[in-house]
Amino acid sequence: ETGVTQTPRHLVMGMTNKKSLKCEQHLGHNAMYWYKQSAKKPLELMFVYSLEERVENNSVPSRFSPECPNSSHLFLHLHTLQPEDSALYLCASSQDRASYEQYFGPGTRLTVT
Amino acid sequence: DQQVKQNSPSLSVQEGRISILNCDYTNSMFDYFLWYKKYPAEGPTFLISISSIKDKNEDGRFTVFLNKSAKHLSLHIVPSQPGDSAVYFCAASAKLQKGAQKLVFGQGTRLTINP
């Protein structure tokens, strides 16, 4: 595997379910990010981890819970979501500020029914 | 309030001509600006960036111009090719702790290159 991978690619869940999104980066980066892209809205930053420590939490509802067990893996735990949480969830990684670039995974398309 | 705006949701350009995508921002604290390209069912792919202390950066067919006084940047693609058809996102970077950065994205512009 190369770059940033995300699983699953598609997820349909009910409002009472609990599920997790997984992200893995194979680039040796030390910062990882969760973004949300809703229809007709710009990408919104949700969480940032750097050196496995959360450094940004953008007023995200507590039904979204991130976890970063090491610098290569990032999870987003979901529980009691609402239909308006249906969106594309993108993971990204970066290395310090050497290049300012963030490398994105392909995203998980989440539908809450 | 949206700190990064792309006011054109779509743009159609003939193959071989120049494509110009525009972006405006409001926060003077942004220190780097980036353009990303996105195809359907894929994540955004980094294209080109520019530091806030520069006014131009060129990479092959892609050139980004920054006008700090107007808080405006643009991406020029010349000559445009059919493979350039995608959604283009402008993003502005701000520092966070521990070497991380925060990217604030515009809404995107869908570019279509016509043969």
Coordinates of C-alpha atoms in Angstrom, one line a residue:
Chain A
E1 CA 0.0 0.0 0.0
T2 CA 1.2 3.5 -0.7
G3 CA 0.1 7.0 0.2
V4 CA -3.0 7.3 2.4
T5 CA -5.6 4.6 2.5
Q6 CA -9.1 4.7 4.0
T7 CA -11.5 1.9 4.9
P8 CA -14.3 1.4 4.3
R9 CA -14.8 3.3 1.1
H10 CA -18.6 3.3 1.5
L11 CA -20.6 3.0 4.7
V12 CA -24.4 3.0 5.3
M13 CA -25.4 3.1 8.9
G14 CA -28.5 3.6 11.0
M15 CA -28.8 6.4 13.6
T16 CA -28.4 4.0 16.4
N17 CA -25.3 2.1 15.1
K18 CA -21.7 2.5 16.1
K19 CA -19.1 2.3 13.4
S20 CA -15.5 3.3 12.9
L21 CA -13.6 4.8 9.9
K22 CA -10.0 3.9 9.5
C23 CA -7.1 5.8 7.9
E24 CA -3.6 4.6 7.4
Q25 CA -0.7 6.6 6.0
H26 CA 2.4 5.0 4.5
L27 CA 4.4 8.2 4.0
G28 CA 6.2 8.5 7.3
H29 CA 4.3 11.7 8.2
N30 CA 3.8 12.9 11.7
A31 CA 0.5 14.8 11.4
M32 CA -2.9 13.4 10.5
Y33 CA -6.2 15.1 9.8
W34 CA -10.0 14.4 9.4
Y35 CA -12.0 16.5 7.0
K36 CA -15.7 16.4 6.2
Q37 CA -17.1 17.3 2.8
S38 CA -20.9 17.8 2.7
A39 CA -22.8 18.3 -0.6
K40 CA -22.2 21.8 -2.0
K41 CA -20.0 22.9 0.9
P42 CA -16.2 23.3 1.2
L43 CA -14.0 20.7 3.0
E44 CA -14.2 21.3 6.7
L45 CA -11.4 20.5 9.1
M46 CA -12.6 18.3 11.9
F47 CA -9.6 17.1 13.9
V48 CA -5.8 17.4 13.8
Y49 CA -3.3 15.1 15.4
S50 CA 0.4 15.9 15.5
L51 CA 2.9 13.5 17.1
E52 CA -0.1 11.5 18.2
E53 CA -1.5 14.4 20.2
R54 CA -4.7 16.2 19.3
V55 CA -3.9 19.8 18.4
E56 CA -7.2 21.0 16.9
N57 CA -10.8 20.2 17.4
N58 CA -13.1 22.3 15.3
S59 CA -16.3 22.3 17.4
V60 CA -17.2 18.9 16.2
P61 CA -20.2 17.2 18.0
S62 CA -19.2 14.5 20.5
R63 CA -20.9 11.8 18.4
F64 CA -17.7 12.0 16.4
S65 CA -14.7 10.6 18.4
P66 CA -11.2 10.5 16.9
E67 CA -8.4 8.2 18.0
C68 CA -4.7 8.3 17.0
P69 CA -3.0 5.2 18.4
N70 CA 0.3 5.9 16.5
S71 CA 1.6 8.3 13.8
S72 CA 0.5 6.0 11.0
H73 CA -3.1 5.3 12.0
L74 CA -6.1 7.5 12.6
F75 CA -9.7 6.4 13.4
L76 CA -13.0 8.2 13.6
H77 CA -15.5 6.5 15.8
L78 CA -19.1 7.2 15.0
H79 CA -22.2 6.8 17.2
T80 CA -25.8 8.0 17.2
L81 CA -25.3 10.0 14.0
Q82 CA -27.9 12.1 12.3
P83 CA -28.9 12.0 8.6
E84 CA -27.2 15.4 8.2
D85 CA -23.9 13.7 9.0
S86 CA -24.0 12.0 5.7
A87 CA -21.0 13.2 3.8
L88 CA -17.6 12.3 2.4
Y89 CA -15.0 11.9 5.2
L90 CA -11.5 12.5 4.1
C91 CA -8.3 11.7 5.9
A92 CA -5.0 13.5 5.2
S93 CA -1.4 13.5 6.5
S94 CA 1.5 15.9 6.4
Q95 CA 5.1 16.1 7.5
D96 CA 5.9 19.0 9.8
R97 CA 5.6 22.1 7.8
A98 CA 8.4 21.2 5.3
S99 CA 6.2 21.4 2.3
Y100 CA 2.8 22.6 3.6
E101 CA 1.2 19.9 1.5
Q102 CA -1.3 17.5 2.9
Y103 CA -1.8 14.2 1.2
F104 CA -5.4 12.9 1.1
G105 CA -6.9 9.5 1.1
P106 CA -9.8 8.6 -1.2
G107 CA -12.4 9.2 1.4
T108 CA -15.3 7.2 3.0
R109 CA -18.7 8.0 1.6
L110 CA -21.0 7.8 4.7
T111 CA -24.8 7.6 4.5
V112 CA -26.8 7.8 7.7
T113 CA -30.4 6.4 7.4
Chain B
D1 CA -18.1 33.4 7.5
Q2 CA -16.1 31.8 4.7
Q3 CA -12.5 32.8 4.8
V4 CA -11.6 31.3 1.4
K5 CA -14.0 31.8 -1.5
Q6 CA -14.1 30.6 -5.1
N7 CA -16.9 32.5 -6.6
S8 CA -17.1 30.6 -9.9
P9 CA -18.6 27.1 -9.3
S10 CA -17.8 26.1 -12.9
L11 CA -15.6 27.1 -15.8
S12 CA -15.5 25.8 -19.4
V13 CA -12.4 26.3 -21.6
Q14 CA -11.4 25.1 -25.0
E15 CA -8.5 22.7 -25.3
G16 CA -5.2 24.5 -25.8
R17 CA -6.5 27.8 -24.4
I18 CA -5.6 29.2 -20.9
S19 CA -7.7 28.3 -17.9
I20 CA -7.8 30.9 -15.1
L21 CA -9.3 29.9 -11.7
N22 CA -9.7 32.5 -9.0
C23 CA -9.7 32.5 -5.3
D24 CA -10.2 35.2 -2.6
Y25 CA -9.4 35.1 1.1
T26 CA -10.1 37.3 4.1
N27 CA -7.5 36.4 6.7
S28 CA -4.1 38.1 6.5
M29 CA -2.6 35.5 8.8
F30 CA -2.6 32.8 6.2
D31 CA 1.1 32.1 5.3
Y32 CA 0.8 29.6 2.4
F33 CA -1.7 29.0 -0.3
L34 CA -2.3 25.8 -2.2
W35 CA -4.3 24.4 -5.1
Y36 CA -5.7 20.9 -5.1
K37 CA -7.3 19.0 -7.9
K38 CA -10.0 16.4 -7.3
Y39 CA -11.4 13.7 -9.6
P40 CA -14.7 11.9 -8.7
A41 CA -14.3 9.1 -6.2
E42 CA -10.7 10.2 -5.3
G43 CA -9.3 12.4 -2.6
P44 CA -7.9 15.9 -3.5
T45 CA -4.4 15.8 -5.1
F46 CA -1.9 18.6 -4.4
L47 CA -1.1 20.6 -7.5
I48 CA 0.9 23.7 -6.6
S49 CA 1.5 26.1 -3.8
I50 CA 2.8 29.6 -3.1
S51 CA 4.2 31.3 0.0
S52 CA 2.6 34.5 1.2
I53 CA 5.9 36.3 0.7
K54 CA 6.0 35.5 -3.1
D55 CA 3.8 36.7 -5.9
K56 CA 4.3 33.9 -8.5
N57 CA 5.2 30.3 -8.6
E58 CA 5.4 28.3 -11.8
D59 CA 5.5 24.5 -12.3
G60 CA 5.2 23.3 -15.9
R61 CA 1.8 24.3 -17.3
F62 CA 0.6 25.6 -13.9
T63 CA 1.3 29.0 -12.5
V64 CA -0.1 30.5 -9.3
F65 CA -0.2 34.3 -8.8
L66 CA -0.7 35.9 -5.4
N67 CA -1.9 39.5 -4.9
K68 CA -1.6 40.1 -1.2
S69 CA -3.0 43.6 -1.2
A70 CA -6.2 42.4 -2.9
K71 CA -6.2 39.1 -1.0
H72 CA -6.6 37.3 -4.3
L73 CA -4.9 34.3 -5.9
S74 CA -5.3 32.7 -9.3
L75 CA -4.2 29.5 -11.0
H76 CA -3.3 29.6 -14.6
I77 CA -3.2 26.4 -16.7
V78 CA -1.8 26.8 -20.2
P79 CA -2.3 25.1 -22.5
S80 CA -5.4 23.4 -21.1
Q81 CA -5.8 19.7 -21.8
P82 CA -8.8 17.4 -21.5
G83 CA -7.2 15.6 -18.5
D84 CA -7.3 18.8 -16.6
S85 CA -11.1 18.5 -16.3
A86 CA -11.7 18.2 -12.6
V87 CA -12.8 20.2 -9.5
Y88 CA -10.1 22.6 -8.3
F89 CA -9.9 23.7 -4.7
C90 CA -8.0 26.7 -3.4
A91 CA -6.8 26.3 0.2
A92 CA -5.1 28.6 2.7
S93 CA -2.7 27.4 5.4
A94 CA -2.4 28.6 9.0
K95 CA 0.0 27.3 11.7
L96 CA -1.1 25.0 14.4
Q97 CA 0.9 23.5 17.3
K98 CA 3.6 20.9 16.9
G99 CA 4.2 21.5 13.3
A100 CA 0.7 20.8 12.0
Q101 CA -1.1 23.1 9.8
K102 CA -4.8 24.0 9.2
L103 CA -6.0 24.2 5.6
V104 CA -9.1 26.3 4.9
F105 CA -10.7 25.3 1.6
G106 CA -12.8 27.2 -0.9
Q107 CA -15.9 25.7 -2.4
G108 CA -14.2 24.5 -5.5
T109 CA -14.5 25.3 -9.2
R110 CA -15.4 22.6 -11.7
L111 CA -13.2 23.0 -14.8
T112 CA -14.3 21.4 -18.0
I113 CA -11.9 21.3 -21.0
N114 CA -13.7 21.0 -24.3
P115 CA -11.9 19.3 -27.2

